[in-house]
Amino acid sequence: MNYAVEVENIRKTYTSEIGTTHALQDISFAVNSGELFGLIGPDGAGKTSLFRILTTVLLADGGKATVNGFDVVNKYREIRSCVGYMPGKFSLYQDLTVEENLNFFATLFGTTLEANYELVKDIYIQIEPFKKRRAGKLSGGMKQKLALCCALIHKPAVLFLDEPTTGVDPVSRKEFWEMLKRLKQQGITILVSTPYMDEATLCDRIALIQHGTILSIDTPQKIIASFPHPLYAIKSPEIYRLLKDIHAYENTLSCYAFGEYLHLIFKEENHNDELLHFLTNKNHEQVVLKPIEASIEDCFIELLK
Amino acid sequence: MHVFRDRKSLLMLFGLPIVQIVLFGFALTNEIKNSKIAVLDYSKDNVTRAITHEIEASRYFEIAINATNKNEIEETFKKNKIKSAIIFPSDFENKLYHLHKARVQIIADASDPNTATTLVNYLTSIIQNYWKEKISTAAVPLQIIPEVRMLYNPELKSAQNFVPGVIALVLMLVCVMMTSISIVREKELGTMEVLLVSPFKPILVILSKAVPYLALSLVNLIVILVLSVYALGLPINGSIVLLFAVSMLYIITALSLGLLISTSTASQQTAMLLSLMGMLLPTILFAGFMFPIENMPLPLKIFSNVVPAKWFYIIVKSIMIKGLGIESIWKETLILLVMTLLLLILSLKKFKVRLA
Amino acid sequence: MRETVISTNQLTKQFGDFIATNKITFEVYKGEIFGFLGANGAGKTTAMRMLCGLSKPSSGHATVAGFDVNTQPEEIKKNIGYMSQKFSLYEDLTITENIEFFGGIYGLTNKQIAEKSKDLIERLGLVKAKDQLVGSLPLGWKQKLSFSIAILHQPKVVFLDEPTGGVDPVTRRQFWDMLYQATENGITVFVTTHYMDEAEYCNRVSIMVDGKIEALDSPDGLKKQFNANSMDEVFYQLARSAKRSDN
């Protein structure tokens, strides 16, 4: 089996006036060819450092990595011509129009928009009405689409997307992920990072990453299945008081807010009725308690403990 | 409070006035000391020897050569070795005592009119002083008449001095600042990251940044030249081709300096500050068109040698004002060329194919 | 009758031909957490800037903490707290210095600052780190500290612009705990977020589309109104109809 990306004990440390940061601590993983792989973790987890190392713009302090079979240190030229990269910051020329940006990137990679039109068609038709507009004047969602178009223009074998949906509203985010799914069907390997846990389930496999270490790496389904406790959702009209009272309950292992519900893990099983009784004594009304399946976010919280 | 935490800005804030006071107060004066002069004495009598001695003893002058003929003096002027010359005609003492008057010729390099005027004044006053002492012992009033010749710039136009200076300054400003800022902006925007992760060679990124500014600077140069010729009536005495060739060289020097700055800074502000402080100030101070370099203390004199503008200024003056050819400026050009090559190699080496 | 802390009437801001905020009218009550949602460019930031007294409305009225945004912007600034995702604290000052600085800005006496800063540092568990530069703290801690400082002077309202973007899920919850605590002390919280689960934590939520407020109710009320299972669905139904997206 050929891996699209292979990472072995990659290590990166930053030293500055304010101290030493271990951005990546001996990270190892592999991404299969044609896979949609997600790096899920909050800001400062090390996602951007890892992406920069893999796209050869940053050197690791230790370890080895290959992209499309090429070593990131010695064969950086080869990698640069076969990957697409969309950094976290918006990286297009604000004072060029949409069309000029596309042509510029096409020329940069020695190709034309027409040559790989099939690949970007889906996305391009959405931004085509604005092609005479300057990139700086585009909306957030449109900028995202244009950046993706530019990253795809040379039909890369591996696509690196660093937090493409950060700060983007839920609707645009949903559209963006649908585009990624379609790209995947065209056989492109995609590595995407995101701080939004709810996007994890849209990936084939994910790595949960925090403080420069991988907490868990598997398919979202398997990560969810490996959640070690039975999980309950509970709610009442006075949700904050409910949270405080449940924290005071002796058989609570952990309880935290989760959307409109609280998520609850008991120390020992079969205390549901006892808890409801306890809460009734505290004057809680209309309490709803039900068992639920864990989400990736629950798993992340569990792994952070 | 956080103003004090920012050591670099503080250093700049306090360091700058100190450096400037020291520079302007002590090092940079318009007074001229030890100016190189050539003496051509056809008479070699007591009076001429006495005057020559007076000149040598004065702190304003330093005798560079004792010439034997006029050609030699002209040659030395061309080589920029002297700023002024004094010529005593033959039979000076005889004429003085028998005809009661004698002429002495003073020649000054007026491509820098201020210095030239000052030098001429110094020389005449030395002669007058010497003569005043003598006159009390003499019976009849005797006269020494100085004949002044302002070389290169008989009308003492100040444009002759500042136009080459402005060229040196503007080219430096445009090239260094614009290149460094435009490259650093790509870094800030994140576009550099994308450019790097493409098969595009880093050297081409630099070239594509540098070429437009090279063109812009040439246009700038043409505008300045046209203005100075038609508005200020300043002639271009030397070869225009040579002038442009040397300017190209200077522009490339400035471009590589800008590149060097951009490789070592991360924000547009720092790049701007660095080009202003690090480039503009030395160019103004040490190019020689505001403050004569000859008068600076030795450390500053030595320092002025690494300022590319100094050499460029000498070259432009030589070509434009003095109408000299490559044979007179090959040394300066060579120095500039070596500087350019060094800077170019250094900046290309420092330009990273990676981010950090 | 609940006390009204923010009240707007036909509040409008126009930039040239572009109507960023179009006649919005709503009220926020004392002690509630009010979620201010909308797609990128729906006009949230513009509206928030007007309410903070940072920009003058083109037309319409609004009062914040009892002061008029048109005529008393300086009074408003004294009575509100503000925190955004991007900037809030000085990275090159220590935690203690930041507290002293912002306390000073809001006119607290030295004694008050000393008391509050001790209390705050203990509550956040930052005793050991109090002389560290803020720049060296993890993002989550910065945001918690930054919020504590924004409410240091007991403002009537605190405005939060995407305070939890990129923060890890555990710290995000601790942050919301702090918001609840603040409301118990009578502070009103006005918050924008892109996390739809956080919208559920708000007492009431408004959703802006193309400069107008298209929906305003409790999360439960909105879900009933749009016949949806989650706030995510509600948002999707509303924002999908948006014509424009951002500046």
mmCIF file of N, CA, C and O in Angstrom, chain A residues 52 55-59 72-73 76-77 80-81 83 85 87 89-93 104-105 108-109, chain B residues 8 185-202 209 353-356:
data_model
loop_
_atom_site.group_PDB
_atom_site.id
_atom_site.type_symbol
_atom_site.label_atom_id
_atom_site.label_comp_id
_atom_site.label_asym_id
_atom_site.label_seq_id
_atom_site.Cartn_x
_atom_site.Cartn_y
_atom_site.Cartn_z
ATOM 1 N N ARG A 52 2.685 23.012 7.480
ATOM 2 C CA ARG A 52 3.821 23.701 6.876
ATOM 3 C C ARG A 52 4.989 22.756 6.658
ATOM 4 O O ARG A 52 5.708 22.863 5.662
ATOM 5 N N THR A 55 4.113 20.664 3.632
ATOM 6 C CA THR A 55 4.152 21.379 2.355
ATOM 7 C C THR A 55 5.538 21.974 2.115
ATOM 8 O O THR A 55 5.709 22.828 1.255
ATOM 9 N N THR A 56 6.504 21.551 2.914
ATOM 10 C CA THR A 56 7.936 21.874 2.767
ATOM 11 C C THR A 56 8.303 23.333 3.004
ATOM 12 O O THR A 56 9.405 23.747 2.681
ATOM 13 N N VAL A 57 7.424 24.126 3.600
ATOM 14 C CA VAL A 57 7.834 25.500 3.854
ATOM 15 C C VAL A 57 8.447 25.653 5.244
ATOM 16 O O VAL A 57 8.931 26.728 5.598
ATOM 17 N N LEU A 58 8.413 24.588 6.022
ATOM 18 C CA LEU A 58 8.993 24.645 7.357
ATOM 19 C C LEU A 58 9.802 23.368 7.549
ATOM 20 O O LEU A 58 9.404 22.303 7.068
ATOM 21 N N LEU A 59 10.939 23.482 8.239
ATOM 22 C CA LEU A 59 11.736 22.290 8.502
ATOM 23 C C LEU A 59 11.421 21.784 9.901
ATOM 24 O O LEU A 59 11.334 22.563 10.841
ATOM 25 N N VAL A 72 10.168 15.256 2.487
ATOM 26 C CA VAL A 72 9.850 16.688 2.578
ATOM 27 C C VAL A 72 11.088 17.569 2.633
ATOM 28 O O VAL A 72 11.006 18.772 2.407
ATOM 29 N N VAL A 73 12.232 16.983 2.987
ATOM 30 C CA VAL A 73 13.434 17.815 3.078
ATOM 31 C C VAL A 73 14.211 17.807 1.759
ATOM 32 O O VAL A 73 14.488 18.854 1.179
ATOM 33 N N TYR A 76 11.934 18.571 -1.874
ATOM 34 C CA TYR A 76 10.873 19.574 -1.721
ATOM 35 C C TYR A 76 10.370 20.116 -3.055
ATOM 36 O O TYR A 76 9.214 20.443 -3.207
ATOM 37 N N ARG A 77 11.252 20.155 -4.038
ATOM 38 C CA ARG A 77 10.823 20.651 -5.346
ATOM 39 C C ARG A 77 9.731 19.777 -5.961
ATOM 40 O O ARG A 77 8.737 20.270 -6.483
ATOM 41 N N ARG A 80 6.481 20.299 -4.151
ATOM 42 C CA ARG A 80 5.840 21.569 -4.455
ATOM 43 C C ARG A 80 5.077 21.553 -5.782
ATOM 44 O O ARG A 80 4.159 22.337 -5.963
ATOM 45 N N SER A 81 5.509 20.686 -6.689
ATOM 46 C CA SER A 81 4.759 20.701 -7.947
ATOM 47 C C SER A 81 3.586 19.731 -7.939
ATOM 48 O O SER A 81 2.802 19.735 -8.876
ATOM 49 N N VAL A 83 1.509 19.181 -5.002
ATOM 50 C CA VAL A 83 0.506 19.395 -3.959
ATOM 51 C C VAL A 83 -0.193 20.746 -4.145
ATOM 52 O O VAL A 83 0.340 21.647 -4.784
ATOM 53 N N TYR A 85 -2.030 23.786 -1.793
ATOM 54 C CA TYR A 85 -1.964 24.212 -0.399
ATOM 55 C C TYR A 85 -2.804 25.472 -0.209
ATOM 56 O O TYR A 85 -2.699 26.423 -0.977
ATOM 57 N N PRO A 87 -3.300 27.918 2.835
ATOM 58 C CA PRO A 87 -2.950 28.248 4.218
ATOM 59 C C PRO A 87 -4.132 28.850 4.952
ATOM 60 O O PRO A 87 -5.116 29.255 4.339
ATOM 61 N N LYS A 89 -4.482 31.670 6.582
ATOM 62 C CA LYS A 89 -4.805 33.052 6.232
ATOM 63 C C LYS A 89 -5.222 33.110 4.765
ATOM 64 O O LYS A 89 -4.738 32.364 3.943
ATOM 65 N N PHE A 90 -6.092 34.007 4.426
ATOM 66 C CA PHE A 90 -6.502 34.169 3.036
ATOM 67 C C PHE A 90 -5.289 34.546 2.201
ATOM 68 O O PHE A 90 -4.622 35.526 2.469
ATOM 69 N N SER A 91 -4.974 33.742 1.187
ATOM 70 C CA SER A 91 -3.695 33.905 0.535
ATOM 71 C C SER A 91 -3.798 34.199 -0.937
ATOM 72 O O SER A 91 -3.150 33.568 -1.743
ATOM 73 N N LEU A 92 -4.622 35.130 -1.298
ATOM 74 C CA LEU A 92 -4.694 35.507 -2.696
ATOM 75 C C LEU A 92 -4.374 36.982 -2.799
ATOM 76 O O LEU A 92 -4.281 37.675 -1.800
ATOM 77 N N TYR A 93 -4.206 37.439 -4.025
ATOM 78 C CA TYR A 93 -3.873 38.843 -4.208
ATOM 79 C C TYR A 93 -5.156 39.665 -4.175
ATOM 80 O O TYR A 93 -5.994 39.573 -5.058
ATOM 81 N N PHE A 104 -3.094 33.854 -12.675
ATOM 82 C CA PHE A 104 -1.774 33.958 -12.065
ATOM 83 C C PHE A 104 -1.333 32.606 -11.508
ATOM 84 O O PHE A 104 -0.228 32.138 -11.767
ATOM 85 N N PHE A 105 -2.234 31.960 -10.758
ATOM 86 C CA PHE A 105 -1.859 30.681 -10.163
ATOM 87 C C PHE A 105 -1.703 29.589 -11.222
ATOM 88 O O PHE A 105 -0.870 28.712 -11.095
ATOM 89 N N LEU A 108 1.634 30.099 -12.649
ATOM 90 C CA LEU A 108 2.610 29.708 -11.643
ATOM 91 C C LEU A 108 2.895 28.208 -11.718
ATOM 92 O O LEU A 108 4.027 27.754 -11.576
ATOM 93 N N PHE A 109 1.865 27.445 -11.952
ATOM 94 C CA PHE A 109 2.015 25.992 -12.004
ATOM 95 C C PHE A 109 2.160 25.499 -13.440
ATOM 96 O O PHE A 109 2.058 24.304 -13.702
ATOM 97 N N LYS B 8 13.291 46.963 21.361
ATOM 98 C CA LYS B 8 13.824 47.400 20.067
ATOM 99 C C LYS B 8 13.398 48.829 19.750
ATOM 100 O O LYS B 8 14.206 49.645 19.332
ATOM 101 N N ARG B 185 5.231 42.230 2.249
ATOM 102 C CA ARG B 185 3.767 42.201 2.203
ATOM 103 C C ARG B 185 3.253 40.825 1.792
ATOM 104 O O ARG B 185 2.273 40.336 2.306
ATOM 105 N N GLU B 186 3.967 40.198 0.875
ATOM 106 C CA GLU B 186 3.562 38.841 0.466
ATOM 107 C C GLU B 186 3.637 37.884 1.643
ATOM 108 O O GLU B 186 2.819 36.990 1.792
ATOM 109 N N LYS B 187 4.662 38.117 2.467
ATOM 110 C CA LYS B 187 4.781 37.264 3.647
ATOM 111 C C LYS B 187 3.597 37.489 4.567
ATOM 112 O O LYS B 187 3.001 36.556 5.080
ATOM 113 N N GLU B 188 3.273 38.779 4.783
ATOM 114 C CA GLU B 188 2.191 39.105 5.711
ATOM 115 C C GLU B 188 0.856 38.566 5.223
ATOM 116 O O GLU B 188 0.061 38.051 5.990
ATOM 117 N N LEU B 189 0.610 38.696 3.944
ATOM 118 C CA LEU B 189 -0.667 38.255 3.384
ATOM 119 C C LEU B 189 -0.769 36.742 3.336
ATOM 120 O O LEU B 189 -1.845 36.189 3.228
ATOM 121 N N GLY B 190 0.378 36.084 3.403
ATOM 122 C CA GLY B 190 0.365 34.636 3.291
ATOM 123 C C GLY B 190 0.512 34.178 1.863
ATOM 124 O O GLY B 190 0.521 32.976 1.591
ATOM 125 N N THR B 191 0.599 35.117 0.925
ATOM 126 C CA THR B 191 0.752 34.691 -0.467
ATOM 127 C C THR B 191 2.124 34.065 -0.691
ATOM 128 O O THR B 191 2.275 33.212 -1.555
ATOM 129 N N MET B 192 3.107 34.503 0.100
ATOM 130 C CA MET B 192 4.442 33.937 -0.048
ATOM 131 C C MET B 192 4.409 32.431 0.189
ATOM 132 O O MET B 192 5.070 31.668 -0.502
ATOM 133 N N GLU B 193 3.594 32.032 1.185
ATOM 134 C CA GLU B 193 3.493 30.621 1.509
ATOM 135 C C GLU B 193 3.025 29.826 0.298
ATOM 136 O O GLU B 193 3.541 28.754 -0.007
ATOM 137 N N VAL B 194 2.041 30.379 -0.394
ATOM 138 C CA VAL B 194 1.507 29.686 -1.565
ATOM 139 C C VAL B 194 2.525 29.679 -2.696
ATOM 140 O O VAL B 194 2.694 28.684 -3.395
ATOM 141 N N LEU B 195 3.214 30.821 -2.867
ATOM 142 C CA LEU B 195 4.222 30.896 -3.920
ATOM 143 C C LEU B 195 5.316 29.863 -3.680
ATOM 144 O O LEU B 195 5.798 29.215 -4.610
ATOM 145 N N LEU B 196 5.693 29.716 -2.412
ATOM 146 C CA LEU B 196 6.752 28.760 -2.094
ATOM 147 C C LEU B 196 6.311 27.344 -2.426
ATOM 148 O O LEU B 196 7.084 26.556 -2.968
ATOM 149 N N VAL B 197 5.053 27.025 -2.049
ATOM 150 C CA VAL B 197 4.543 25.689 -2.333
ATOM 151 C C VAL B 197 4.033 25.634 -3.761
ATOM 152 O O VAL B 197 2.886 25.331 -4.024
ATOM 153 N N SER B 198 4.889 25.956 -4.689
ATOM 154 C CA SER B 198 4.545 25.823 -6.095
ATOM 155 C C SER B 198 5.857 25.538 -6.803
ATOM 156 O O SER B 198 6.920 25.793 -6.258
ATOM 157 N N PRO B 199 5.792 25.012 -8.011
ATOM 158 C CA PRO B 199 7.049 24.675 -8.681
ATOM 159 C C PRO B 199 7.845 25.914 -9.091
ATOM 160 O O PRO B 199 8.964 25.799 -9.571
ATOM 161 N N PHE B 200 7.263 27.072 -8.889
ATOM 162 C CA PHE B 200 7.906 28.324 -9.228
ATOM 163 C C PHE B 200 9.204 28.472 -8.435
ATOM 164 O O PHE B 200 9.218 28.292 -7.229
ATOM 165 N N LYS B 201 10.302 28.803 -9.113
ATOM 166 C CA LYS B 201 11.578 28.902 -8.397
ATOM 167 C C LYS B 201 11.640 30.204 -7.596
ATOM 168 O O LYS B 201 11.253 31.258 -8.094
ATOM 169 N N PRO B 202 12.147 30.120 -6.360
ATOM 170 C CA PRO B 202 12.224 31.317 -5.518
ATOM 171 C C PRO B 202 12.948 32.472 -6.221
ATOM 172 O O PRO B 202 12.561 33.624 -6.094
ATOM 173 N N LYS B 209 9.752 40.496 -8.711
ATOM 174 C CA LYS B 209 9.559 41.648 -7.833
ATOM 175 C C LYS B 209 10.509 42.763 -8.229
ATOM 176 O O LYS B 209 10.170 43.941 -8.174
ATOM 177 N N VAL B 353 14.128 29.126 0.897
ATOM 178 C CA VAL B 353 13.128 28.381 0.142
ATOM 179 C C VAL B 353 12.044 27.919 1.098
ATOM 180 O O VAL B 353 11.073 27.320 0.717
ATOM 181 N N ARG B 354 12.240 28.224 2.391
ATOM 182 C CA ARG B 354 11.237 27.850 3.379
ATOM 183 C C ARG B 354 10.878 29.064 4.213
ATOM 184 O O ARG B 354 11.458 30.135 4.046
ATOM 185 N N LEU B 355 9.916 28.869 5.113
ATOM 186 C CA LEU B 355 9.441 30.012 5.883
ATOM 187 C C LEU B 355 10.356 30.388 7.035
ATOM 188 O O LEU B 355 10.568 31.541 7.321
ATOM 189 N N ALA B 356 10.841 29.387 7.752
ATOM 190 C CA ALA B 356 11.659 29.713 8.926
ATOM 191 C C ALA B 356 12.910 28.865 8.965
ATOM 192 O O ALA B 356 13.014 27.916 8.237
#
